[in-house]
Coordinates of C-alpha atoms in Angstrom, one line a residue:
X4 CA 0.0 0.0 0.0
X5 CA 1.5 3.4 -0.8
X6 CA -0.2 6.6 0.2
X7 CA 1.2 9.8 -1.6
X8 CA 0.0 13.2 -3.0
X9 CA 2.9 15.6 -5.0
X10 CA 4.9 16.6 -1.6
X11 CA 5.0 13.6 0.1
X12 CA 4.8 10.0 -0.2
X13 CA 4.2 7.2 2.7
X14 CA 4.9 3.6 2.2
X15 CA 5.1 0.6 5.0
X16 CA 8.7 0.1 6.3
X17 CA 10.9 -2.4 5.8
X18 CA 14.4 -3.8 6.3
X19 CA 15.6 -2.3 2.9
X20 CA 15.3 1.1 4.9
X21 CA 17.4 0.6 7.8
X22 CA 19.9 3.1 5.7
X23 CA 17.5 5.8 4.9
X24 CA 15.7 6.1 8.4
X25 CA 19.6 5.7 9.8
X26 CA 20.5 9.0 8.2
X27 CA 17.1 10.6 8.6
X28 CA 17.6 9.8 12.3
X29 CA 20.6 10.8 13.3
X30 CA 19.9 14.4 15.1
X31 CA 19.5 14.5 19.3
X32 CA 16.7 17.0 18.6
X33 CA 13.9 14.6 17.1
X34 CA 14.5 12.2 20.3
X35 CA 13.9 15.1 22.6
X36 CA 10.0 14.1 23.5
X37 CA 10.1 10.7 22.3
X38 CA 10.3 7.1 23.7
X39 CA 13.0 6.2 21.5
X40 CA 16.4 7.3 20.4
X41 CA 17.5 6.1 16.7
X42 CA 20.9 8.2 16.5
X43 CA 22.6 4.1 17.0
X44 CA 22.9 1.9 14.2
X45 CA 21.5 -1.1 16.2
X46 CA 18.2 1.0 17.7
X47 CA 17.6 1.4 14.4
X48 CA 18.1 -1.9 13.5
X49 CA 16.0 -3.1 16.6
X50 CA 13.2 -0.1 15.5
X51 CA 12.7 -1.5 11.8
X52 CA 13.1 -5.3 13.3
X53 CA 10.0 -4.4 15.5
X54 CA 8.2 -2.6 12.9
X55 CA 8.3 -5.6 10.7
X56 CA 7.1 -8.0 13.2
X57 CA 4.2 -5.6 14.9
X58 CA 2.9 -5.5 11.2
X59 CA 2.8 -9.0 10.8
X60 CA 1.2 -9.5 14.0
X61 CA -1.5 -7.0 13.1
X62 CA -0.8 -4.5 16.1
X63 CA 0.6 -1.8 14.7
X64 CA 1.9 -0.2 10.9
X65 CA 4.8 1.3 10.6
X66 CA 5.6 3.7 7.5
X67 CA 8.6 6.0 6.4
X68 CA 8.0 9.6 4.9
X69 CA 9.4 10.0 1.5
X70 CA 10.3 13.8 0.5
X71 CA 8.9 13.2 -3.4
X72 CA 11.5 16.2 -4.5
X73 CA 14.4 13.8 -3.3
X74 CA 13.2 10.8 -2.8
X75 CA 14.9 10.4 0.7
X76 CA 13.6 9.3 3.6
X77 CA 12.9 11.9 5.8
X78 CA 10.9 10.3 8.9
X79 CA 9.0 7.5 9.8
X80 CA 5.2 7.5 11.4
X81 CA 2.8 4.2 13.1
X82 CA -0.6 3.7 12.7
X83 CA -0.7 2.3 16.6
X84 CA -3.6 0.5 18.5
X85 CA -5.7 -0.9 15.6
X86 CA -8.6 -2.0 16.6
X87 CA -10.7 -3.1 13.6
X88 CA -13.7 -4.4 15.5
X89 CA -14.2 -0.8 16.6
X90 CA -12.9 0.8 13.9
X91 CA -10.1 2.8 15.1
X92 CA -6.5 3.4 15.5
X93 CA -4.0 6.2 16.7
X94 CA -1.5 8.1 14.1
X95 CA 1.6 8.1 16.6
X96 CA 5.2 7.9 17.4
X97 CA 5.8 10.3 14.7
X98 CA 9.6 11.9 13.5
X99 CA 10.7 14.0 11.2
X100 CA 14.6 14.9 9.9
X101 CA 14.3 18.7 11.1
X102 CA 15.6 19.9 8.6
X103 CA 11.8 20.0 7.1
X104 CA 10.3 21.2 10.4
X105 CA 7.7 24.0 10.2
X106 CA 7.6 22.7 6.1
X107 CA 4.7 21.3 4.4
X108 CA 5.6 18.0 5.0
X109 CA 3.9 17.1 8.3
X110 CA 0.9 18.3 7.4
X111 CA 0.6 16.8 4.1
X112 CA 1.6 13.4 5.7
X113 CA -1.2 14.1 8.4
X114 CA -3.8 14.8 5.7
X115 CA -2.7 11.5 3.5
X116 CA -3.6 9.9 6.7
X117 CA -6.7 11.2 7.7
X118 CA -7.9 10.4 4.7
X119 CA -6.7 7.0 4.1
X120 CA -8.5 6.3 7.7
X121 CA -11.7 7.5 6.9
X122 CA -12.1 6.8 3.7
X123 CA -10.3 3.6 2.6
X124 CA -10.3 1.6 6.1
X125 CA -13.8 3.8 7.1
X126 CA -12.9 4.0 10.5
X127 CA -14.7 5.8 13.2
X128 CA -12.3 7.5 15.1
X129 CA -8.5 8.2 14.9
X130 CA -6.5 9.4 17.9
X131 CA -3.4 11.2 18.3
X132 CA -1.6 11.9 21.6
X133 CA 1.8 13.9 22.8
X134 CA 3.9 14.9 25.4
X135 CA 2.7 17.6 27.8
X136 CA 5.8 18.7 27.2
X137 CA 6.1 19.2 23.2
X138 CA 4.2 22.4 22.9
X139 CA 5.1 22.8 18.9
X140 CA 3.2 19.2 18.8
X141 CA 0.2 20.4 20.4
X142 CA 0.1 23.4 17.8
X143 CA 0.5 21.4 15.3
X144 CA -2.7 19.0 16.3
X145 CA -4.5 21.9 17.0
X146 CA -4.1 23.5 14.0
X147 CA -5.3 20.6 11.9
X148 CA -8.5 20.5 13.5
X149 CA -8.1 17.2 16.4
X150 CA -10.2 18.3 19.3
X151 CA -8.4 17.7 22.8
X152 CA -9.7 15.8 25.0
X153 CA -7.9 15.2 28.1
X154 CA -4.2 15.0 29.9
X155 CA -3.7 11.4 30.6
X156 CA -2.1 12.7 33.8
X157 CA 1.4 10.3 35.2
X158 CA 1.1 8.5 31.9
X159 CA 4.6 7.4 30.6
X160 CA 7.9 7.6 32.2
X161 CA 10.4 8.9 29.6
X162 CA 13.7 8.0 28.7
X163 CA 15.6 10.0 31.3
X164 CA 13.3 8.4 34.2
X165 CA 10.5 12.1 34.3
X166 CA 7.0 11.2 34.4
X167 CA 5.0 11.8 30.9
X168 CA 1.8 13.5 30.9
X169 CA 0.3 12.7 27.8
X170 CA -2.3 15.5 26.0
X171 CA -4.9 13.2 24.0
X172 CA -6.9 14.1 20.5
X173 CA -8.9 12.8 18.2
X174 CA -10.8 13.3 15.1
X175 CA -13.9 11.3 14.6
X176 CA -15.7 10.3 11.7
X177 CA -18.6 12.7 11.8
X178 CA -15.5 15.5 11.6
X179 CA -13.8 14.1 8.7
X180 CA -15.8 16.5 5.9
X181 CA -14.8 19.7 8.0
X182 CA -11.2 19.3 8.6
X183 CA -10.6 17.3 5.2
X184 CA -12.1 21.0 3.6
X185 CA -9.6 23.6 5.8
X186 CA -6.6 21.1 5.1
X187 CA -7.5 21.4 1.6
X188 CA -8.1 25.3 2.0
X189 CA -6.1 26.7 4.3
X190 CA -3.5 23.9 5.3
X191 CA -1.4 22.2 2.3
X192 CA 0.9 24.2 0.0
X193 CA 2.1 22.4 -3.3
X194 CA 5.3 23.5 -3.4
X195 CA 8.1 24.7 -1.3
X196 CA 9.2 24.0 2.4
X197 CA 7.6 27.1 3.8
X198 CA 4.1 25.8 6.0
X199 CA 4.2 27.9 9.8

């Protein structure tokens, strides 16, 4: 399955991109809020090995983001906690090379989702959660139109032993129509790296 537009292309990960997400990866800033830390060879290694076997188990999908312009790997992203009998899932654990940080590329990769969810798998709910913590995350949720709906208060502890608040969203079904037409308004650009 490969999900793409013109800026951005999406497409299930595999061994073969243990080199790409390598040199994507490698920058201390992406690992900052998350549970992981892919600036080793072997994490990623052991990240891609896991990614392989969740999908086969039918847990969880793991992708890489494809900058169309190069063709490079620039990130990875999870479809997380499927649950097909209820109909959802969570768009998580999500990195990108910042490099292509406040770009287009997030939100186009956000809006390929969304729509593959509801549309092509028709689910009823899709939810997204982040650190307390990562307040240019938050933003970033908010501004595509996910409602908040809680702190899941003492929720994780992170990497460096701290306790993990995690802020929760979603986007439900009955939603889709509205935020699909202010992506496609106000949200994706076709060209350039320039999205604030």
């Amino acid at each position: 399955m490969r999900i793409e537009n013109e800026i951005v292309r999406v497409i299930p990960m595999k061994m073969e991109h243990v080199e790409g997400i390598q040199e994507a990866a490698n920058d201390e800033r992406i690992w900052q809020h998350m549970s992981v830390d892919l600036t080793d060879r072997n994490a990623v290694v052991s990240y891609v090995e896991d990614a392989v076997k969740r999908r086969q188990d039918g847990t969880d999908e793991a992708y890489v983001i494809v900058f169309q312009e190069t063709g490079e790997i620039i990130g990875a992203t999870w479809f997380l906690d499927i649950s097909v009998p209820h109909k959802r899932l969570e768009i998580g654990s999500t990195w990108i090379h910042p490099d292509y940080w406040r770009s287009n590329i997030n939100t186009n990769c956000k809006y390929l989702l969304l729509q593959h969810c509801f549309e092509k798998r028709f689910l009823q709910r899709v939810q997204i959660k982040t650190s307390h913590q990562n307040l240019r995350s938050q933003a970033a949720i908010e501004r595509i139109g996910a409602k908040k709906e809680g702190v899941l208060r003492n929720h994780m502890i992170q990497r460096d032993g701290s306790v993990r608040h995690t802020v929760l969203y979603s986007v439900v079904s009955e939603e889709w129509s509205t935020i699909k037409k202010h992506f496609e308004d106000n949200l994706l650009q076709k060209t350039g790296r320039i999205d604030s």
